[in-house]
mmCIF file of C-alpha atoms and ligand atoms in Angstrom:
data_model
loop_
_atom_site.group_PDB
_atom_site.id
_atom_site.type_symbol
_atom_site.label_atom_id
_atom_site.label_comp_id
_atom_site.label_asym_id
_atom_site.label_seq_id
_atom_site.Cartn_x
_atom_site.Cartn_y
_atom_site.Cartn_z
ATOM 1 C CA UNK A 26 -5.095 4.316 -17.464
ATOM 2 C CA UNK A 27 -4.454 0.779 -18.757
ATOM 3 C CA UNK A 28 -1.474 -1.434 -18.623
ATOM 4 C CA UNK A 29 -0.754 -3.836 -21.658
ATOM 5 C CA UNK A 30 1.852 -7.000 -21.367
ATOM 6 C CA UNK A 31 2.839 -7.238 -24.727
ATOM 7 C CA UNK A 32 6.300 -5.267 -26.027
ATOM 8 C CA UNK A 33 6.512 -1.641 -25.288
ATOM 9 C CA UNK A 34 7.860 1.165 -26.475
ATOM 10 C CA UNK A 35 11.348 2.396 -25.360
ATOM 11 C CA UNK A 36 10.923 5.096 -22.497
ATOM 12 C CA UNK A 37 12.012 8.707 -23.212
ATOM 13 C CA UNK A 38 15.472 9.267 -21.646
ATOM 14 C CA UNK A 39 14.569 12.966 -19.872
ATOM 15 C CA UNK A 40 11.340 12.009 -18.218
ATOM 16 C CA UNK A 41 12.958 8.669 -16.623
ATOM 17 C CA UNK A 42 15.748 7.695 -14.228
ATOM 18 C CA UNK A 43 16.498 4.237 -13.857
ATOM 19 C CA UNK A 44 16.371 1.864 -11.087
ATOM 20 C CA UNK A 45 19.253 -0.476 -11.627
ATOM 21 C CA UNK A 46 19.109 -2.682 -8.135
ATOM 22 C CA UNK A 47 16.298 -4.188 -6.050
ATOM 23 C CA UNK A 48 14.972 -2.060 -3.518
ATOM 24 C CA UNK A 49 14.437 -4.697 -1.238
ATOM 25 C CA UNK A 50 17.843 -7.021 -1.549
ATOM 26 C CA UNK A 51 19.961 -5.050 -3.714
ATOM 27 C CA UNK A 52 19.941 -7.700 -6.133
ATOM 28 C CA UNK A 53 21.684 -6.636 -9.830
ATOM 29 C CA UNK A 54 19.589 -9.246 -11.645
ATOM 30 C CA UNK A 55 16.441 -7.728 -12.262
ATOM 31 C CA UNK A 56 13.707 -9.306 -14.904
ATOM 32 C CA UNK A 57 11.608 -7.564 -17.045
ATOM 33 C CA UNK A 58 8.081 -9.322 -16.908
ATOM 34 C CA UNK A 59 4.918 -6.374 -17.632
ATOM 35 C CA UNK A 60 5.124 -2.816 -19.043
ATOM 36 C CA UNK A 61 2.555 -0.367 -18.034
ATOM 37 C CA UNK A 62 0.934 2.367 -20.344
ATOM 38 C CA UNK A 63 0.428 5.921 -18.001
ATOM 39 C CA UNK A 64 -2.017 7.975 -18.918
ATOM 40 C CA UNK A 65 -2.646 10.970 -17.246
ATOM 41 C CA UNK A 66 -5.210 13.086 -19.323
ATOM 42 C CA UNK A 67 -7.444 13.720 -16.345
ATOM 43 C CA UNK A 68 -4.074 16.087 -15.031
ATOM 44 C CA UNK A 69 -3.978 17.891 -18.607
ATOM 45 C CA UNK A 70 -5.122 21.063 -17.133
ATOM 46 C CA UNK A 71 -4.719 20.784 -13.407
ATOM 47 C CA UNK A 72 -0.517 19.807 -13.757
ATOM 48 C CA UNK A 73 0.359 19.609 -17.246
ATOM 49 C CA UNK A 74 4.174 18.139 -15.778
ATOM 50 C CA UNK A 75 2.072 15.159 -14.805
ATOM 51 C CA UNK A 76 0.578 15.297 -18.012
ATOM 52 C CA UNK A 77 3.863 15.006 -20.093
ATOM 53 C CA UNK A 78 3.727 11.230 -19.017
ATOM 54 C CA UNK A 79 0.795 9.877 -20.797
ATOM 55 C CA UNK A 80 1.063 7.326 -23.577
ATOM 56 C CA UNK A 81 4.388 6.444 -22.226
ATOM 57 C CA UNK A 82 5.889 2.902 -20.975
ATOM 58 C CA UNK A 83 7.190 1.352 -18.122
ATOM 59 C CA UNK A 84 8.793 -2.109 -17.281
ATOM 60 C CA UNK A 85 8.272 -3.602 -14.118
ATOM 61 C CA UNK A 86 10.737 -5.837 -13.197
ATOM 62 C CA UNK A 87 11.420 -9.049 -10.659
ATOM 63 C CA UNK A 88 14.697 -9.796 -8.747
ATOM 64 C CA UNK A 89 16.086 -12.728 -9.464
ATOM 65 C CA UNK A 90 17.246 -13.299 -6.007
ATOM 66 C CA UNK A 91 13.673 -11.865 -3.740
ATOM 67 C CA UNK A 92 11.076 -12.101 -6.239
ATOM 68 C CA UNK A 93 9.730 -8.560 -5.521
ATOM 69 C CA UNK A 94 9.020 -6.418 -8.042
ATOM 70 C CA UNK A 95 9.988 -2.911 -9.592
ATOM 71 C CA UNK A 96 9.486 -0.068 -12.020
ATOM 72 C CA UNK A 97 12.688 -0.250 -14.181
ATOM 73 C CA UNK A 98 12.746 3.490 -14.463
ATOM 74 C CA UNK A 99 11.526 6.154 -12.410
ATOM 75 C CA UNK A 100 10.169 9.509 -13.645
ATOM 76 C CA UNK A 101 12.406 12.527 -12.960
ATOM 77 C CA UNK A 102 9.349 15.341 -12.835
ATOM 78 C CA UNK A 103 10.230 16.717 -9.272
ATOM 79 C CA UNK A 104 7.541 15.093 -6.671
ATOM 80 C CA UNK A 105 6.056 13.108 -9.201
ATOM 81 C CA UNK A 106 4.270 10.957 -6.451
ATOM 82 C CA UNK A 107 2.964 13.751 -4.179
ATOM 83 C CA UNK A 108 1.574 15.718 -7.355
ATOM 84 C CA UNK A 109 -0.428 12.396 -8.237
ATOM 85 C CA UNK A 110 -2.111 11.984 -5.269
ATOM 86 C CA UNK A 111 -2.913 15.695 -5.275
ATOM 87 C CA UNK A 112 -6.676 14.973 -5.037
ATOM 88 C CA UNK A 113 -9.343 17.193 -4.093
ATOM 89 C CA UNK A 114 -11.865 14.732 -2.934
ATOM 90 C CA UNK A 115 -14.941 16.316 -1.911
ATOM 91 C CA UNK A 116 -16.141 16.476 1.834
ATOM 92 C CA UNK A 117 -18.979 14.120 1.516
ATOM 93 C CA UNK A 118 -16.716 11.651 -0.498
ATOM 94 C CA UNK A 119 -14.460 11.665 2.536
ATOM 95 C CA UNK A 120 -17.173 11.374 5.209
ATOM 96 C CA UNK A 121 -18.283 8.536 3.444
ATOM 97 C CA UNK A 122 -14.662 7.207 3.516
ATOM 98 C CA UNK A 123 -14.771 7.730 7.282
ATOM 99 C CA UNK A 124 -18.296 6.101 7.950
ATOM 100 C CA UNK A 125 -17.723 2.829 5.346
ATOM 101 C CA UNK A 126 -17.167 -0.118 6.875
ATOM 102 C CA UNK A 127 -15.704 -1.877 3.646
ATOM 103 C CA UNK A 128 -12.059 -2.064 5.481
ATOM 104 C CA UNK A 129 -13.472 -2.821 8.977
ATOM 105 C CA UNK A 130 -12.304 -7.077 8.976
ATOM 106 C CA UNK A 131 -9.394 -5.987 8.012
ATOM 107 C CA UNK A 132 -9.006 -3.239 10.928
ATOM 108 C CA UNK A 133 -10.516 -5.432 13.133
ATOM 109 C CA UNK A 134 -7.944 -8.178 12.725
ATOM 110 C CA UNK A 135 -5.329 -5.923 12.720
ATOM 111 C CA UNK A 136 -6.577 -4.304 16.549
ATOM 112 C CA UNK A 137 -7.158 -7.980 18.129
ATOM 113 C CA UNK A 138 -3.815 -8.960 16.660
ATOM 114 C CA UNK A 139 -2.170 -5.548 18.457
ATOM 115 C CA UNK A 140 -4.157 -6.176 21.805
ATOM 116 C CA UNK A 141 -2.700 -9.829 22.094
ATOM 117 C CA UNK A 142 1.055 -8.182 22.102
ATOM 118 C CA UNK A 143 0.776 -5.078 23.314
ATOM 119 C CA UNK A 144 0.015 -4.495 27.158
ATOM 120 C CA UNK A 145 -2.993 -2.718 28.161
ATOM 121 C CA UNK A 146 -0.764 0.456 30.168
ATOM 122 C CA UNK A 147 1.543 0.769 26.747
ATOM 123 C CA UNK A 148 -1.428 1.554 23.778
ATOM 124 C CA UNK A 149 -0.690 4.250 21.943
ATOM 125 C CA UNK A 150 -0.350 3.908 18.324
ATOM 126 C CA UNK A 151 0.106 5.666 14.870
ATOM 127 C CA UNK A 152 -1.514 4.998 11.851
ATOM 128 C CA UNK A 153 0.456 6.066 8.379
ATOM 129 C CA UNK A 154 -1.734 6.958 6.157
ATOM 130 C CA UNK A 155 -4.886 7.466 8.233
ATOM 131 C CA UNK A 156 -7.291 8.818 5.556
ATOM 132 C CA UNK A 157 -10.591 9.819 6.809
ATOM 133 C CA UNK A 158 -9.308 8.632 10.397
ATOM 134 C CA UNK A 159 -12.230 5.104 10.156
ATOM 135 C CA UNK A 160 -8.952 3.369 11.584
ATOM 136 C CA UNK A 161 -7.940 5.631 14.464
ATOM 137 C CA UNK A 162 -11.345 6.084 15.503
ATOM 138 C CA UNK A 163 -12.051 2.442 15.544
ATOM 139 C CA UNK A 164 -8.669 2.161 17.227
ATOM 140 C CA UNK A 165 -10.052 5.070 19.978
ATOM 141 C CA UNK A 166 -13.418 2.426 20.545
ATOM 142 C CA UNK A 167 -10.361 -0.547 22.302
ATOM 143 C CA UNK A 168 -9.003 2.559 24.176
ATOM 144 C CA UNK A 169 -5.742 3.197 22.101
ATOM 145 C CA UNK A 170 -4.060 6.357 22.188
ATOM 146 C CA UNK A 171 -4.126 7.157 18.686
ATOM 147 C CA UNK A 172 -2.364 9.808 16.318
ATOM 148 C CA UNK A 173 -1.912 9.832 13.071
ATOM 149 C CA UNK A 174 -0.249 11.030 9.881
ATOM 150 C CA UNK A 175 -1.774 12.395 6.476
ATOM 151 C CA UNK A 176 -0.467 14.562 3.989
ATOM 152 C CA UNK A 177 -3.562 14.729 2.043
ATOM 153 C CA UNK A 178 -4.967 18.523 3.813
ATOM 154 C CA UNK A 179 -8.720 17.687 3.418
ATOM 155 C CA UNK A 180 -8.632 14.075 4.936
ATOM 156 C CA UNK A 181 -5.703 15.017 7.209
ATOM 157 C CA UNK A 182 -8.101 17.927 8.822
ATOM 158 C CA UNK A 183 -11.121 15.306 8.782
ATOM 159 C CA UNK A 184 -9.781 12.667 10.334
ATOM 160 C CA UNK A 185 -8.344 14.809 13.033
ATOM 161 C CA UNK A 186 -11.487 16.571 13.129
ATOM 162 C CA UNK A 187 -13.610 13.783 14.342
ATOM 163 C CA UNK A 188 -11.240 11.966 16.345
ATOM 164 C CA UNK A 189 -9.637 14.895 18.261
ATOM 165 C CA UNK A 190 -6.593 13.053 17.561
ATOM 166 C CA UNK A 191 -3.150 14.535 16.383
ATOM 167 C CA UNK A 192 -2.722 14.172 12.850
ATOM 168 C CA UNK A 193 0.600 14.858 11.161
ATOM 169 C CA UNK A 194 1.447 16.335 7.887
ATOM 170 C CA UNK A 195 4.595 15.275 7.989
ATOM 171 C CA UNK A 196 6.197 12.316 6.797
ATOM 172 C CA UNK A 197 7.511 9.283 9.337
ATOM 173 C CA UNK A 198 11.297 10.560 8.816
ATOM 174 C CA UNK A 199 10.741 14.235 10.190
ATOM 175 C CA UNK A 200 8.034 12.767 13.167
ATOM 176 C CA UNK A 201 11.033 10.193 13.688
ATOM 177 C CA UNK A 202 13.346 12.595 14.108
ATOM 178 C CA UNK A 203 11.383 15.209 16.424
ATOM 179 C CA UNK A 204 11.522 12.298 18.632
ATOM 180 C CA UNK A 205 7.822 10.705 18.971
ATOM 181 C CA UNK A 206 7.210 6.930 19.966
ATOM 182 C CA UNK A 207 4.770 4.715 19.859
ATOM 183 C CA UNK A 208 4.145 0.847 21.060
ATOM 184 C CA UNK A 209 2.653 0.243 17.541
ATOM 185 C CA UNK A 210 2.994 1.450 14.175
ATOM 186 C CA UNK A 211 0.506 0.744 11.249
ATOM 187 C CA UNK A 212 0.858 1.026 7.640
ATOM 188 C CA UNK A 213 -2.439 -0.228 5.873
ATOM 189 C CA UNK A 214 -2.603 -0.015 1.885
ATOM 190 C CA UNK A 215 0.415 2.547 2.255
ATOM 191 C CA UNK A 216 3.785 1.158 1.586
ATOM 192 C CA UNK A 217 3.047 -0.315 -2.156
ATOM 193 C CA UNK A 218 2.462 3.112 -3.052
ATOM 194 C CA UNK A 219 6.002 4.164 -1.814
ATOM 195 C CA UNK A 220 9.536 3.900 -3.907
ATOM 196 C CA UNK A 221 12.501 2.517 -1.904
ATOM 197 C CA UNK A 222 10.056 0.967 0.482
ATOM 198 C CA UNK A 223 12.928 -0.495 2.882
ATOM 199 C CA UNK A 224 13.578 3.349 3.582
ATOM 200 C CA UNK A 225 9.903 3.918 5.094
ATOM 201 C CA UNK A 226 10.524 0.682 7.104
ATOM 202 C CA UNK A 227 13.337 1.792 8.652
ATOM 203 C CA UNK A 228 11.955 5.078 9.580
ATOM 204 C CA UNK A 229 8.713 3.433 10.841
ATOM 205 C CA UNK A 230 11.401 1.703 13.579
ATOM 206 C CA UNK A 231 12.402 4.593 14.750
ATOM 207 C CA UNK A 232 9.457 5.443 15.388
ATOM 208 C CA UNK A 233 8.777 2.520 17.546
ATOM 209 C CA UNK A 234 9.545 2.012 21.359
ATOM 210 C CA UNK A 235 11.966 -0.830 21.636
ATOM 211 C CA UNK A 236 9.825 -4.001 21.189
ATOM 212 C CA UNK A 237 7.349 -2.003 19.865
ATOM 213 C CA UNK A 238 5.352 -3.938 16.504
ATOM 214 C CA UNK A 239 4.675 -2.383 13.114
ATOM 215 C CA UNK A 240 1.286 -3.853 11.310
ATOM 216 C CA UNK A 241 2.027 -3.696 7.298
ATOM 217 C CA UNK A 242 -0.543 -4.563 5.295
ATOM 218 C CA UNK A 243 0.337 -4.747 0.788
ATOM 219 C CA UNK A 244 -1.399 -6.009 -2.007
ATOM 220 C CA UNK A 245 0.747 -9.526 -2.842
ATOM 221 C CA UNK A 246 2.124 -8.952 -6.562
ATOM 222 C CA UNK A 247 3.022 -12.318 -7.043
ATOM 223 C CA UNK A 248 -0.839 -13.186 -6.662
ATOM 224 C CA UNK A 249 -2.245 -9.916 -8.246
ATOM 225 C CA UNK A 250 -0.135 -10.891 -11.261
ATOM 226 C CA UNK A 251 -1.630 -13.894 -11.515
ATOM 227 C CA UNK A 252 -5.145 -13.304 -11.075
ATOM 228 C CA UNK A 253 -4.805 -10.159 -13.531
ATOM 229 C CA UNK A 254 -3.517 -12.766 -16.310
ATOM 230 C CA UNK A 255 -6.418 -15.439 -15.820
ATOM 231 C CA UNK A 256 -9.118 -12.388 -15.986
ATOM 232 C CA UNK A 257 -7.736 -10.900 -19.252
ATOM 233 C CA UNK A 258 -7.630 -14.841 -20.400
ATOM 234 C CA UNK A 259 -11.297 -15.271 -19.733
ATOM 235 C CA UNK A 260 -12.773 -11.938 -20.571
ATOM 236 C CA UNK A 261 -12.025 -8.714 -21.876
ATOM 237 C CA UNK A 262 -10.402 -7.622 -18.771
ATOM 238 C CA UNK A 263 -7.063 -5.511 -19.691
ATOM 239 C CA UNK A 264 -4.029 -6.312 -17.136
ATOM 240 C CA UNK A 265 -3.940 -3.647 -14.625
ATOM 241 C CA UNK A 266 -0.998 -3.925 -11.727
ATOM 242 C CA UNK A 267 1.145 -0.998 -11.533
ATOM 243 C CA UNK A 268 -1.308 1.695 -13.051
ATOM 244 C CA UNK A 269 0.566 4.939 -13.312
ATOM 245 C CA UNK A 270 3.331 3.666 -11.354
ATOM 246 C CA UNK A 271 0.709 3.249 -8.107
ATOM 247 C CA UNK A 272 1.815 0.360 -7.297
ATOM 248 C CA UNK A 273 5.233 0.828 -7.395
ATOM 249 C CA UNK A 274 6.180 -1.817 -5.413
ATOM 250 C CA UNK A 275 5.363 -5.718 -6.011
ATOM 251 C CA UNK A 276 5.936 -7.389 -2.717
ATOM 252 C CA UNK A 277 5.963 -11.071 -2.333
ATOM 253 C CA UNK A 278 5.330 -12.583 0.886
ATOM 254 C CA UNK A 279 9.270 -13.676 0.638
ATOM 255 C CA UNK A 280 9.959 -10.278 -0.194
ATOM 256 C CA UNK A 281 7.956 -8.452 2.174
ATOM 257 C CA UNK A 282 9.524 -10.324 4.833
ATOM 258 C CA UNK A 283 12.916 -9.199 3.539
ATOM 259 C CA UNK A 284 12.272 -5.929 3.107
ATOM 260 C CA UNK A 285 11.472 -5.408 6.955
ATOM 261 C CA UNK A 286 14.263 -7.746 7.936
ATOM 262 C CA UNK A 287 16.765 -5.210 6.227
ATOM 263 C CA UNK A 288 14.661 -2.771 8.275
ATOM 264 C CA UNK A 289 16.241 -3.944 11.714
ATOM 265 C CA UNK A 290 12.610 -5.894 12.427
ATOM 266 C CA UNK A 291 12.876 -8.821 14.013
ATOM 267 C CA UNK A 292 10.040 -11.891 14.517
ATOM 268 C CA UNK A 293 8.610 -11.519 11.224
ATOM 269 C CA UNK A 294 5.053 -12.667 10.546
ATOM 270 C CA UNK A 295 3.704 -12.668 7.027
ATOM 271 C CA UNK A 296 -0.034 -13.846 6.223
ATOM 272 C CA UNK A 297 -2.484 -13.423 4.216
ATOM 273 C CA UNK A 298 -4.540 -10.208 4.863
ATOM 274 C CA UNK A 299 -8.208 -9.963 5.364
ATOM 275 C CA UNK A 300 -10.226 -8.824 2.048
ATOM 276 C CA UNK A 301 -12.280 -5.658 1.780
ATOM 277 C CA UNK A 302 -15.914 -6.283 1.880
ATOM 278 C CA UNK A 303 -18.306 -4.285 0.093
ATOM 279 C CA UNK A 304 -21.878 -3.751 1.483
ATOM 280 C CA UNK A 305 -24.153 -6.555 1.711
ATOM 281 C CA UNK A 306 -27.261 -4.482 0.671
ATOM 282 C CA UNK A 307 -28.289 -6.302 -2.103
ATOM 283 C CA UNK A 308 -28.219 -10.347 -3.196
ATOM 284 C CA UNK A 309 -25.150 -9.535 -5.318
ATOM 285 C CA UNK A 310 -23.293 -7.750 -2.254
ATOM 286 C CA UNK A 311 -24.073 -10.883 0.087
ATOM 287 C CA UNK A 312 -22.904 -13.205 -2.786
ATOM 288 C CA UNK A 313 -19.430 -10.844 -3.221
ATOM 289 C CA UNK A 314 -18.909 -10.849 0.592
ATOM 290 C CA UNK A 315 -19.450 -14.368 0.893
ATOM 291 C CA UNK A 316 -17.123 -15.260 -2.421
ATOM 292 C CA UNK A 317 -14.299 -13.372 -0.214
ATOM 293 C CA UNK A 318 -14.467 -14.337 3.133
ATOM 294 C CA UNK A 319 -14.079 -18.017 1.562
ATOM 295 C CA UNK A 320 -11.286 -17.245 -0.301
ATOM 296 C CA UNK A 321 -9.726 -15.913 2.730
ATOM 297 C CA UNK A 322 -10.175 -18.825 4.772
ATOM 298 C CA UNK A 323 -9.085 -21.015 1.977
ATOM 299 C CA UNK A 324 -6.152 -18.505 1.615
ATOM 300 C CA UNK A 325 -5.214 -18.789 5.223
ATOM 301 C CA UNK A 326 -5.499 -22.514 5.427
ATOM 302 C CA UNK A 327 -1.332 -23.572 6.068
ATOM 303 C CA UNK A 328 0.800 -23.456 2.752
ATOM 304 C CA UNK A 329 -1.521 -21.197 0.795
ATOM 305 C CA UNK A 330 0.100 -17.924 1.677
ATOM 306 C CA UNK A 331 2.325 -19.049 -1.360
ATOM 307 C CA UNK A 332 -0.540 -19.388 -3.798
ATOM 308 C CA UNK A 333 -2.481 -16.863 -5.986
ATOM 309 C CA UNK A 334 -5.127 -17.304 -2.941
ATOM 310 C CA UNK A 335 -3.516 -15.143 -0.922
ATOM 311 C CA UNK A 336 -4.284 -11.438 -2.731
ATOM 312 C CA UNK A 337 -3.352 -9.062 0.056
ATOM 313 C CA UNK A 338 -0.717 -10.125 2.756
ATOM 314 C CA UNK A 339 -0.327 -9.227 6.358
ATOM 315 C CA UNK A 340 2.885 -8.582 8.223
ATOM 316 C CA UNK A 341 3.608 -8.722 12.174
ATOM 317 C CA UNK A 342 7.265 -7.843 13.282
ATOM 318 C CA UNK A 343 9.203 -6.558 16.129
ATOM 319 C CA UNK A 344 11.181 -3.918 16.410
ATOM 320 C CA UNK A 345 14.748 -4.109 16.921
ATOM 321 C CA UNK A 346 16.902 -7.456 17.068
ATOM 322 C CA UNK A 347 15.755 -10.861 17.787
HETATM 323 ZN ZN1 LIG B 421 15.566 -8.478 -4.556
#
């Protein structure tokens, strides 16, 4: 899949719905600012629905008013999203997932910050999203009470697997509803991948015991726009931010902060998140990990969550009023 930013072609009218107001303020005025190729050929025989969508455009577009940004249409195809991530990974790919520690600083920081609000007697958490289960088992290591939730079978069935842990296949509207709380809810790398985000948000405080904190952690748009421009200036690079609608949603730290605020969170806390580090195995891998753990601290220096430093962002909040 690529993603170009010159003009694009119109988008057929059957395949798309639009999106007329900003999922995160309901603002009208809405910017159009990239358009995104999809390209699904590696569906043609697997879902050839999905398929129907390559070669065609999107627009993203930026409110005016909150600076996040959009898809300007939406494609129709019933459970477009879920068929996507339909992948079959294989079970060595996902033990892998499980034993890599290329996430670890950032589930480290995310567990200290947890431990420093929530009381020894009240740990029991939920992870959305939990993958191969790295997160809940690392969680299970600071004596959390963890469970979990996974719609993908295979790494739903792994991570529960080797953690003993429950994890759900449902989504955080049905586990809402059947009445399970937690003193902490995390959402790692989860809720850019999810349309009307606000609507996740608010089911992830129900979920939540009152005073209980959510942990969101998104790529910053704003930032990923920015960097994505600069690489195709200086090499071949072709712009990549939204590919196949993944990244549906183009948070800002302003808009981030928003987005849970319309979610009934209170004592908001957005900074920049901690990078991914890739093994340090070889010279190149030591040079990588040390190019991002300086960037980070550059990035978290005061004022710079605002800058194209900041590539990933990091949100704290309460739930429930102020
Ligand atoms: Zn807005």
């Amino acid at each position: 899949m690529s993603c170009r930013s010159s003009a694009a072609p119109a988008v057929a009218g059957d395949l798309f719905t639009p999106v007329t107001r900003c999922w995160v303020c309901d603002g009208a005025a809405l910017d159009r600012y990239h358009s995104c190729r999809m390209d699904f050929g590696q569906y043609a025989e697997q879902d050839p629905g999905l398929h129907e969508y390559s070669g065609r455009h999107v627009w993203l577009a930026r409110c005016r008013s909150c600076g996040f940004g959009q898809p300007e249409v939406l494609p129709t195809l019933p459970g477009f999203f879920d068929r996507m991530y339909d992948q079959r990974w294989s079970e060595a790919w996902v033990e892998e997932e499980f034993a890599s520690t290329y996430k670890d600083l950032i589930f480290d920081g995310i567990l200290n910050e947890l431990a420093s609000r929530v009381p020894p007697g009240r740990r029991r958490l939920l992870d959305v999203g939990a993958h191969a289960g790295r997160f809940l088992h690392l969680a299970q290591e600071r004596g959390w009470q963890v469970e979990g939730i996974e719609l993908n079978p295979r790494t739903a069935a792994f991570a529960a697997a080797r953690t003993g842990a429950p994890v759900h296949r449902v989504n955080a509207h049905a586990l809402a509803l059947a009445g399970h709380r937690y003193a902490a809810v995390v959402l790692t790398d989860v809720l850019e991948h999810i349309p009307e985000p606000v609507r996740l948000l608010s089911a992830l405080s129900a979920l939540l015991e009152p005073g209980g904190v959510v942990a969101v952690k998104v790529p910053n748009g704003a930032a990923q726009w920015t960097k994505e421009r600069w690489l195709a200036r200086l090499s071949r690079h072709r712009i990549s931010l939204a590919e196949n609608l993944v990244h549906v949603n183009q948070f800002t730290p302003r808009s981030l902060a928003r987005a849970l605020e319309r979610a009934a969170f209170s004592r908001i806390d957005v900074r920049t998140a901690a990078p991914e580090l890739p093994p340090a195995g070889s010279a190149r891998g030591f040079l990588d990990r040390a190019v991002r753990r300086g960037l980070f601290g550059a990035a978290s220096c005061p004022g710079a969550l605002h800058t194209p430093l900041a590539l990933h962002l990091q949100a704290y909040a309460v739930m429930g009023a102020a």
